[in-house]
Amino acid sequence: MGWIKIGVFVLGVLLGSMLNSFISWWPQEQTGSGPQAVCPHCGYAWQGLEKISLWGLLFSRGRCQYCGDRVPLRYILVELFTGILFVLAFTRGKGPVDLIRLLVFVLLLVPLFFIDLKHHRLPNILTLPGIGLGLLLSAGLGQIKSAIIGALTGGGLLFIVALVTRGGLGMGDAKLQAMVGAFLGLRAMLISLTIGVLLGGVVGLLLLALQVKGRKDMIPYGPFLITGALLVSLVIVTG
Ligand SMILES: [Zn+2]
C-alpha cells in the first residue's frame, strides 16, 4: 500500500481521535472548557496514546485504562473512517490545493455525520465556517463561480424543502448542502444530493419495514446527504 499512504492513514486516525473529543464535547461550548479526550464512562482524561481508540483496541482490548469500561464503537469508527477517507482523498486529490480541499471536507463531514446521528443537529460552528472554507479552496482551484452557484442552489433547494415540510428537514440540512456546493461545485453537488435523497428514502423505508423506526420517529437526513457528498468527492468517478 506504500509508506506514504500508511502515513496519511495514521494522520487521519490521529485527527479522527481529536474529532472524537469534539463530537463528545458538542454542544457544551458554553461550559468554557474546550474539547478534551476523556473517558465517556468515568471522565478520566486520557493521556498520550490512550487518546487513540484504535491503539487502545489493539493494545488494551479497547478498554479505558482507568475504569476498564469498553471504549464506545463510535470512537473506533470515527478514527477508522477518517483514516480511510484521508487515504481516498490522497489518491483522489489533483495537486496540493485540491488535496487540502478534500482533507478539510472530510474533517468537516465526519463530525457532522456523527453529531447529526446523536443529537439530530448539524452545528453552525461547523457548517458556516465550512461554507467559507469551501468557497476559499474552490477559488484557489479557479472554480469559484461553480462553487457559489453550487452553494446557493444546494442551500436554496433544501431551504425551500425545509420550509414546506416544516421539520422533516431542518435548516441545518440546508446549510450543510450549501457547504457541499461550496466544496464541490454545482454539478457534483447535485449528483451528491440525488444520491443522498435516494439513500435516505431506501434506508428510511427499510427502517419502517423492519419496524426499527415508527412512522413518527425522526430520522436525521444529514448522514445520508454526507454519505452522498463523500461518495461523489472520494469514490464515484463523475468525469
Ligand atoms: Zn474510564
PDB file of C-alpha atoms and ligand atoms in Angstrom:
ATOM      1  CA  MET A   1       0.000   0.000   0.000  1.00  0.00           C
ATOM      2  CA  GLY A   2       3.028   2.258   0.273  1.00  0.00           C
ATOM      3  CA  TRP A   3       4.560   4.073   3.195  1.00  0.00           C
ATOM      4  CA  ILE A   4       3.084   7.453   2.262  1.00  0.00           C
ATOM      5  CA  LYS A   5      -0.441   6.041   2.282  1.00  0.00           C
ATOM      6  CA  ILE A   6       0.180   4.410   5.660  1.00  0.00           C
ATOM      7  CA  GLY A   7       1.400   7.797   6.912  1.00  0.00           C
ATOM      8  CA  VAL A   8      -1.722   9.501   5.524  1.00  0.00           C
ATOM      9  CA  PHE A   9      -3.902   6.855   7.194  1.00  0.00           C
ATOM     10  CA  VAL A  10      -2.153   7.373  10.557  1.00  0.00           C
ATOM     11  CA  LEU A  11      -2.569  11.164  10.207  1.00  0.00           C
ATOM     12  CA  GLY A  12      -6.299  10.611   9.579  1.00  0.00           C
ATOM     13  CA  VAL A  13      -6.564   8.368  12.650  1.00  0.00           C
ATOM     14  CA  LEU A  14      -4.788  10.949  14.849  1.00  0.00           C
ATOM     15  CA  LEU A  15      -7.060  13.756  13.639  1.00  0.00           C
ATOM     16  CA  GLY A  16     -10.022  11.376  13.981  1.00  0.00           C
ATOM     17  CA  SER A  17      -9.254  10.973  17.690  1.00  0.00           C
ATOM     18  CA  MET A  18      -9.442  14.782  18.012  1.00  0.00           C
ATOM     19  CA  LEU A  19     -12.757  14.739  16.130  1.00  0.00           C
ATOM     20  CA  ASN A  20     -13.973  12.226  18.738  1.00  0.00           C
ATOM     21  CA  SER A  21     -13.240  14.724  21.515  1.00  0.00           C
ATOM     22  CA  PHE A  22     -15.127  17.402  19.584  1.00  0.00           C
ATOM     23  CA  ILE A  23     -18.127  15.105  18.916  1.00  0.00           C
ATOM     24  CA  SER A  24     -18.356  14.173  22.611  1.00  0.00           C
ATOM     25  CA  TRP A  25     -17.928  17.779  23.726  1.00  0.00           C
ATOM     26  CA  TRP A  26     -20.531  19.417  21.458  1.00  0.00           C
ATOM     27  CA  PRO A  27     -22.951  21.104  22.382  1.00  0.00           C
ATOM     28  CA  GLN A  28     -21.224  22.064  25.653  1.00  0.00           C
ATOM     29  CA  GLU A  29     -19.395  25.084  24.186  1.00  0.00           C
ATOM     30  CA  GLN A  30     -20.798  27.287  26.924  1.00  0.00           C
ATOM     31  CA  THR A  31     -19.021  25.417  29.744  1.00  0.00           C
ATOM     32  CA  GLY A  32     -15.813  27.276  28.906  1.00  0.00           C
ATOM     33  CA  SER A  33     -13.525  24.257  28.670  1.00  0.00           C
ATOM     34  CA  GLY A  34     -12.555  23.053  25.215  1.00  0.00           C
ATOM     35  CA  PRO A  35     -12.899  19.540  23.774  1.00  0.00           C
ATOM     36  CA  GLN A  36     -10.882  17.020  25.766  1.00  0.00           C
ATOM     37  CA  ALA A  37     -10.116  13.342  25.315  1.00  0.00           C
ATOM     38  CA  VAL A  38     -11.913  11.949  28.352  1.00  0.00           C
ATOM     39  CA  CYS A  39     -13.472   8.561  29.048  1.00  0.00           C
ATOM     40  CA  PRO A  40     -17.268   8.848  28.499  1.00  0.00           C
ATOM     41  CA  HIS A  41     -17.843   6.442  31.412  1.00  0.00           C
ATOM     42  CA  CYS A  42     -15.587   7.742  34.205  1.00  0.00           C
ATOM     43  CA  GLY A  43     -14.376  11.144  32.924  1.00  0.00           C
ATOM     44  CA  TYR A  44     -10.712  10.181  33.256  1.00  0.00           C
ATOM     45  CA  ALA A  45      -8.566  12.396  30.975  1.00  0.00           C
ATOM     46  CA  TRP A  46      -6.788  10.023  28.584  1.00  0.00           C
ATOM     47  CA  GLN A  47      -3.067  10.643  28.164  1.00  0.00           C
ATOM     48  CA  GLY A  48      -0.820  10.182  25.143  1.00  0.00           C
ATOM     49  CA  LEU A  49      -1.626   7.073  23.113  1.00  0.00           C
ATOM     50  CA  GLU A  50      -4.686   6.341  25.280  1.00  0.00           C
ATOM     51  CA  LYS A  51      -6.370   9.102  23.264  1.00  0.00           C
ATOM     52  CA  ILE A  52      -6.169   6.945  20.128  1.00  0.00           C
ATOM     53  CA  SER A  53      -9.016   4.431  20.416  1.00  0.00           C
ATOM     54  CA  LEU A  54      -7.665   2.217  17.618  1.00  0.00           C
ATOM     55  CA  TRP A  55      -4.388   1.924  19.544  1.00  0.00           C
ATOM     56  CA  GLY A  56      -6.366   1.047  22.655  1.00  0.00           C
ATOM     57  CA  LEU A  57      -8.325  -1.554  20.694  1.00  0.00           C
ATOM     58  CA  LEU A  58      -5.077  -3.197  19.568  1.00  0.00           C
ATOM     59  CA  PHE A  59      -3.095  -2.966  22.811  1.00  0.00           C
ATOM     60  CA  SER A  60      -5.506  -2.667  25.740  1.00  0.00           C
ATOM     61  CA  ARG A  61      -8.508  -4.632  24.460  1.00  0.00           C
ATOM     62  CA  GLY A  62     -10.476  -1.443  23.685  1.00  0.00           C
ATOM     63  CA  ARG A  63     -10.990  -0.558  27.322  1.00  0.00           C
ATOM     64  CA  CYS A  64     -10.399   2.595  29.360  1.00  0.00           C
ATOM     65  CA  GLN A  65      -7.135   2.181  31.321  1.00  0.00           C
ATOM     66  CA  TYR A  66      -8.729   3.793  34.359  1.00  0.00           C
ATOM     67  CA  CYS A  67     -12.222   2.298  34.805  1.00  0.00           C
ATOM     68  CA  GLY A  68     -11.875  -0.702  32.479  1.00  0.00           C
ATOM     69  CA  ASP A  69     -15.116   0.100  30.626  1.00  0.00           C
ATOM     70  CA  ARG A  70     -15.291  -0.503  26.916  1.00  0.00           C
ATOM     71  CA  VAL A  71     -14.495   2.466  24.659  1.00  0.00           C
ATOM     72  CA  PRO A  72     -17.667   3.079  22.574  1.00  0.00           C
ATOM     73  CA  LEU A  73     -17.711   1.732  18.997  1.00  0.00           C
ATOM     74  CA  ARG A  74     -18.234   5.271  17.695  1.00  0.00           C
ATOM     75  CA  TYR A  75     -14.711   6.279  18.810  1.00  0.00           C
ATOM     76  CA  ILE A  76     -13.187   3.483  16.781  1.00  0.00           C
ATOM     77  CA  LEU A  77     -15.417   4.103  13.735  1.00  0.00           C
ATOM     78  CA  VAL A  78     -14.574   7.833  13.657  1.00  0.00           C
ATOM     79  CA  GLU A  79     -10.827   7.121  13.665  1.00  0.00           C
ATOM     80  CA  LEU A  80     -11.108   4.316  11.125  1.00  0.00           C
ATOM     81  CA  PHE A  81     -13.349   6.319   8.745  1.00  0.00           C
ATOM     82  CA  THR A  82     -11.181   9.439   8.965  1.00  0.00           C
ATOM     83  CA  GLY A  83      -8.076   7.362   8.217  1.00  0.00           C
ATOM     84  CA  ILE A  84      -9.688   5.586   5.229  1.00  0.00           C
ATOM     85  CA  LEU A  85     -11.238   8.809   3.853  1.00  0.00           C
ATOM     86  CA  PHE A  86      -7.827  10.529   4.127  1.00  0.00           C
ATOM     87  CA  VAL A  87      -6.248   7.757   2.032  1.00  0.00           C
ATOM     88  CA  LEU A  88      -9.048   8.082  -0.551  1.00  0.00           C
ATOM     89  CA  ALA A  89      -8.552  11.874  -0.619  1.00  0.00           C
ATOM     90  CA  PHE A  90      -4.798  11.384  -1.057  1.00  0.00           C
ATOM     91  CA  THR A  91      -5.411   9.048  -4.002  1.00  0.00           C
ATOM     92  CA  ARG A  92      -8.020  11.351  -5.492  1.00  0.00           C
ATOM     93  CA  GLY A  93      -6.515  14.837  -4.964  1.00  0.00           C
ATOM     94  CA  LYS A  94      -5.138  16.551  -8.085  1.00  0.00           C
ATOM     95  CA  GLY A  95      -2.370  18.750  -6.687  1.00  0.00           C
ATOM     96  CA  PRO A  96      -1.849  20.308  -3.242  1.00  0.00           C
ATOM     97  CA  VAL A  97      -4.830  22.724  -3.164  1.00  0.00           C
ATOM     98  CA  ASP A  98      -7.240  20.016  -4.318  1.00  0.00           C
ATOM     99  CA  LEU A  99      -5.846  17.614  -1.702  1.00  0.00           C
ATOM    100  CA  ILE A 100      -6.288  20.224   1.077  1.00  0.00           C
ATOM    101  CA  ARG A 101      -9.844  20.830  -0.171  1.00  0.00           C
ATOM    102  CA  LEU A 102     -10.685  17.114   0.131  1.00  0.00           C
ATOM    103  CA  LEU A 103      -8.991  16.688   3.533  1.00  0.00           C
ATOM    104  CA  VAL A 104     -10.757  19.728   5.021  1.00  0.00           C
ATOM    105  CA  PHE A 105     -14.054  18.457   3.558  1.00  0.00           C
ATOM    106  CA  VAL A 106     -13.530  15.094   5.332  1.00  0.00           C
ATOM    107  CA  LEU A 107     -12.636  16.810   8.627  1.00  0.00           C
ATOM    108  CA  LEU A 108     -15.940  18.714   8.494  1.00  0.00           C
ATOM    109  CA  LEU A 109     -18.198  15.896   7.253  1.00  0.00           C
ATOM    110  CA  VAL A 110     -17.102  13.193   9.730  1.00  0.00           C
ATOM    111  CA  PRO A 111     -18.089  15.139  12.892  1.00  0.00           C
ATOM    112  CA  LEU A 112     -21.263  16.442  11.203  1.00  0.00           C
ATOM    113  CA  PHE A 113     -22.258  12.834  10.396  1.00  0.00           C
ATOM    114  CA  PHE A 114     -21.872  11.573  13.959  1.00  0.00           C
ATOM    115  CA  ILE A 115     -23.277  14.677  15.680  1.00  0.00           C
ATOM    116  CA  ASP A 116     -26.403  14.546  13.485  1.00  0.00           C
ATOM    117  CA  LEU A 117     -26.842  10.840  14.333  1.00  0.00           C
ATOM    118  CA  LYS A 118     -26.519  11.585  18.048  1.00  0.00           C
ATOM    119  CA  HIS A 119     -28.238  14.959  18.504  1.00  0.00           C
ATOM    120  CA  HIS A 120     -30.237  15.388  15.247  1.00  0.00           C
ATOM    121  CA  ARG A 121     -28.419  18.663  14.772  1.00  0.00           C
ATOM    122  CA  LEU A 122     -25.859  19.967  12.299  1.00  0.00           C
ATOM    123  CA  PRO A 123     -23.940  22.606  14.260  1.00  0.00           C
ATOM    124  CA  ASN A 124     -23.427  26.049  12.712  1.00  0.00           C
ATOM    125  CA  ILE A 125     -19.979  26.017  14.286  1.00  0.00           C
ATOM    126  CA  LEU A 126     -19.051  23.524  11.531  1.00  0.00           C
ATOM    127  CA  THR A 127     -21.340  24.318   8.585  1.00  0.00           C
ATOM    128  CA  LEU A 128     -20.938  28.100   8.459  1.00  0.00           C
ATOM    129  CA  PRO A 129     -17.110  28.216   8.521  1.00  0.00           C
ATOM    130  CA  GLY A 130     -17.337  25.192   6.196  1.00  0.00           C
ATOM    131  CA  ILE A 131     -19.193  27.242   3.560  1.00  0.00           C
ATOM    132  CA  GLY A 132     -16.461  29.916   3.764  1.00  0.00           C
ATOM    133  CA  LEU A 133     -13.612  27.378   3.571  1.00  0.00           C
ATOM    134  CA  GLY A 134     -15.254  25.589   0.642  1.00  0.00           C
ATOM    135  CA  LEU A 135     -15.582  28.835  -1.324  1.00  0.00           C
ATOM    136  CA  LEU A 136     -11.998  29.833  -0.487  1.00  0.00           C
ATOM    137  CA  LEU A 137     -10.492  26.496  -1.557  1.00  0.00           C
ATOM    138  CA  SER A 138     -12.650  26.345  -4.693  1.00  0.00           C
ATOM    139  CA  ALA A 139     -11.425  29.866  -5.530  1.00  0.00           C
ATOM    140  CA  GLY A 140      -7.874  28.537  -5.123  1.00  0.00           C
ATOM    141  CA  LEU A 141      -8.710  25.958  -7.798  1.00  0.00           C
ATOM    142  CA  GLY A 142     -10.248  28.567 -10.124  1.00  0.00           C
ATOM    143  CA  GLN A 143     -13.750  27.165  -9.574  1.00  0.00           C
ATOM    144  CA  ILE A 144     -15.313  29.967  -7.584  1.00  0.00           C
ATOM    145  CA  LYS A 145     -18.257  30.561  -9.941  1.00  0.00           C
ATOM    146  CA  SER A 146     -19.449  26.950  -9.831  1.00  0.00           C
ATOM    147  CA  ALA A 147     -18.875  26.899  -6.058  1.00  0.00           C
ATOM    148  CA  ILE A 148     -21.031  29.987  -5.434  1.00  0.00           C
ATOM    149  CA  ILE A 149     -23.809  28.710  -7.706  1.00  0.00           C
ATOM    150  CA  GLY A 150     -23.495  25.255  -6.062  1.00  0.00           C
ATOM    151  CA  ALA A 151     -23.732  26.704  -2.554  1.00  0.00           C
ATOM    152  CA  LEU A 152     -26.741  28.881  -3.415  1.00  0.00           C
ATOM    153  CA  THR A 153     -28.525  26.052  -5.246  1.00  0.00           C
ATOM    154  CA  GLY A 154     -27.854  23.396  -2.573  1.00  0.00           C
ATOM    155  CA  GLY A 155     -28.721  25.698   0.295  1.00  0.00           C
ATOM    156  CA  GLY A 156     -31.700  27.227  -1.544  1.00  0.00           C
ATOM    157  CA  LEU A 157     -33.257  23.911  -2.589  1.00  0.00           C
ATOM    158  CA  LEU A 158     -33.143  22.429   0.905  1.00  0.00           C
ATOM    159  CA  PHE A 159     -34.180  25.747   2.469  1.00  0.00           C
ATOM    160  CA  ILE A 160     -37.398  25.572   0.418  1.00  0.00           C
ATOM    161  CA  VAL A 161     -37.901  21.884   1.310  1.00  0.00           C
ATOM    162  CA  ALA A 162     -37.354  22.734   4.994  1.00  0.00           C
ATOM    163  CA  LEU A 163     -39.973  25.486   4.790  1.00  0.00           C
ATOM    164  CA  VAL A 164     -42.505  23.256   3.007  1.00  0.00           C
ATOM    165  CA  THR A 165     -42.050  20.122   5.151  1.00  0.00           C
ATOM    166  CA  ARG A 166     -41.767  22.106   8.397  1.00  0.00           C
ATOM    167  CA  GLY A 167     -39.464  19.850  10.369  1.00  0.00           C
ATOM    168  CA  GLY A 168     -38.925  16.847   8.078  1.00  0.00           C
ATOM    169  CA  LEU A 169     -35.741  18.525   7.003  1.00  0.00           C
ATOM    170  CA  GLY A 170     -34.068  21.261   9.024  1.00  0.00           C
ATOM    171  CA  MET A 171     -32.211  24.468   8.289  1.00  0.00           C
ATOM    172  CA  GLY A 172     -29.064  22.576   9.345  1.00  0.00           C
ATOM    173  CA  ASP A 173     -29.513  20.342   6.286  1.00  0.00           C
ATOM    174  CA  ALA A 174     -29.802  23.449   4.060  1.00  0.00           C
ATOM    175  CA  LYS A 175     -26.554  24.887   5.468  1.00  0.00           C
ATOM    176  CA  LEU A 176     -24.867  21.501   5.094  1.00  0.00           C
ATOM    177  CA  GLN A 177     -25.875  21.258   1.426  1.00  0.00           C
ATOM    178  CA  ALA A 178     -24.688  24.860   0.848  1.00  0.00           C
ATOM    179  CA  MET A 179     -21.337  23.740   2.267  1.00  0.00           C
ATOM    180  CA  VAL A 180     -21.284  20.712  -0.054  1.00  0.00           C
ATOM    181  CA  GLY A 181     -21.969  23.035  -3.004  1.00  0.00           C
ATOM    182  CA  ALA A 182     -19.165  25.377  -1.909  1.00  0.00           C
ATOM    183  CA  PHE A 183     -16.688  22.480  -1.828  1.00  0.00           C
ATOM    184  CA  LEU A 184     -17.839  20.501  -4.876  1.00  0.00           C
ATOM    185  CA  GLY A 185     -19.421  22.988  -7.275  1.00  0.00           C
ATOM    186  CA  LEU A 186     -22.883  22.818  -8.816  1.00  0.00           C
ATOM    187  CA  ARG A 187     -22.734  19.594 -10.825  1.00  0.00           C
ATOM    188  CA  ALA A 188     -21.152  17.314  -8.189  1.00  0.00           C
ATOM    189  CA  MET A 189     -23.365  18.865  -5.501  1.00  0.00           C
ATOM    190  CA  LEU A 190     -26.492  17.944  -7.491  1.00  0.00           C
ATOM    191  CA  ILE A 191     -25.257  14.359  -8.003  1.00  0.00           C
ATOM    192  CA  SER A 192     -24.426  14.052  -4.282  1.00  0.00           C
ATOM    193  CA  LEU A 193     -27.859  15.431  -3.350  1.00  0.00           C
ATOM    194  CA  THR A 194     -29.575  12.886  -5.611  1.00  0.00           C
ATOM    195  CA  ILE A 195     -27.583  10.018  -4.058  1.00  0.00           C
ATOM    196  CA  GLY A 196     -28.287  11.312  -0.540  1.00  0.00           C
ATOM    197  CA  VAL A 197     -32.037  11.636  -1.128  1.00  0.00           C
ATOM    198  CA  LEU A 198     -32.254   8.151  -2.697  1.00  0.00           C
ATOM    199  CA  LEU A 199     -30.200   6.598   0.129  1.00  0.00           C
ATOM    200  CA  GLY A 200     -32.329   8.345   2.750  1.00  0.00           C
ATOM    201  CA  GLY A 201     -35.521   7.091   1.076  1.00  0.00           C
ATOM    202  CA  VAL A 202     -34.331   3.487   0.819  1.00  0.00           C
ATOM    203  CA  VAL A 203     -32.925   3.318   4.361  1.00  0.00           C
ATOM    204  CA  GLY A 204     -35.973   5.129   5.776  1.00  0.00           C
ATOM    205  CA  LEU A 205     -38.318   2.614   4.143  1.00  0.00           C
ATOM    206  CA  LEU A 206     -36.177  -0.298   5.355  1.00  0.00           C
ATOM    207  CA  LEU A 207     -36.203   1.002   8.941  1.00  0.00           C
ATOM    208  CA  LEU A 208     -40.008   1.344   8.733  1.00  0.00           C
ATOM    209  CA  ALA A 209     -40.437  -2.109   7.168  1.00  0.00           C
ATOM    210  CA  LEU A 210     -38.204  -3.732   9.793  1.00  0.00           C
ATOM    211  CA  GLN A 211     -40.057  -1.729  12.455  1.00  0.00           C
ATOM    212  CA  VAL A 212     -36.789  -0.327  13.785  1.00  0.00           C
ATOM    213  CA  LYS A 213     -38.388   3.102  13.460  1.00  0.00           C
ATOM    214  CA  GLY A 214     -42.032   4.109  13.572  1.00  0.00           C
ATOM    215  CA  ARG A 215     -43.794   6.495  11.185  1.00  0.00           C
ATOM    216  CA  LYS A 216     -43.460   9.339  13.645  1.00  0.00           C
ATOM    217  CA  ASP A 217     -39.806   8.767  14.516  1.00  0.00           C
ATOM    218  CA  MET A 218     -37.415  11.400  13.367  1.00  0.00           C
ATOM    219  CA  ILE A 219     -34.665  10.075  11.117  1.00  0.00           C
ATOM    220  CA  PRO A 220     -31.870  12.633  10.651  1.00  0.00           C
ATOM    221  CA  TYR A 221     -31.192  13.338   6.975  1.00  0.00           C
ATOM    222  CA  GLY A 222     -27.680  14.750   7.376  1.00  0.00           C
ATOM    223  CA  PRO A 223     -25.891  11.371   7.403  1.00  0.00           C
ATOM    224  CA  PHE A 224     -27.416  10.495   4.004  1.00  0.00           C
ATOM    225  CA  LEU A 225     -26.512  13.860   2.462  1.00  0.00           C
ATOM    226  CA  ILE A 226     -22.994  13.468   3.894  1.00  0.00           C
ATOM    227  CA  THR A 227     -22.652   9.932   2.526  1.00  0.00           C
ATOM    228  CA  GLY A 228     -23.696  11.248  -0.906  1.00  0.00           C
ATOM    229  CA  ALA A 229     -21.108  14.038  -0.681  1.00  0.00           C
ATOM    230  CA  LEU A 230     -18.322  11.650   0.377  1.00  0.00           C
ATOM    231  CA  LEU A 231     -19.174   9.140  -2.363  1.00  0.00           C
ATOM    232  CA  VAL A 232     -19.159  11.831  -5.062  1.00  0.00           C
ATOM    233  CA  SER A 233     -15.976  13.550  -3.888  1.00  0.00           C
ATOM    234  CA  LEU A 234     -13.904  10.478  -2.993  1.00  0.00           C
ATOM    235  CA  VAL A 235     -15.298   7.310  -4.567  1.00  0.00           C
ATOM    236  CA  ILE A 236     -17.504   7.707  -7.646  1.00  0.00           C
ATOM    237  CA  VAL A 237     -15.901   8.911 -10.873  1.00  0.00           C
ATOM    238  CA  THR A 238     -18.204  11.633 -12.194  1.00  0.00           C
ATOM    239  CA  GLY A 239     -15.897  12.727 -15.037  1.00  0.00           C
TER     240      GLY A 239
HETATM  241 ZN    ZN B   1     -12.991   5.240  32.098  1.00  0.00          ZN
END
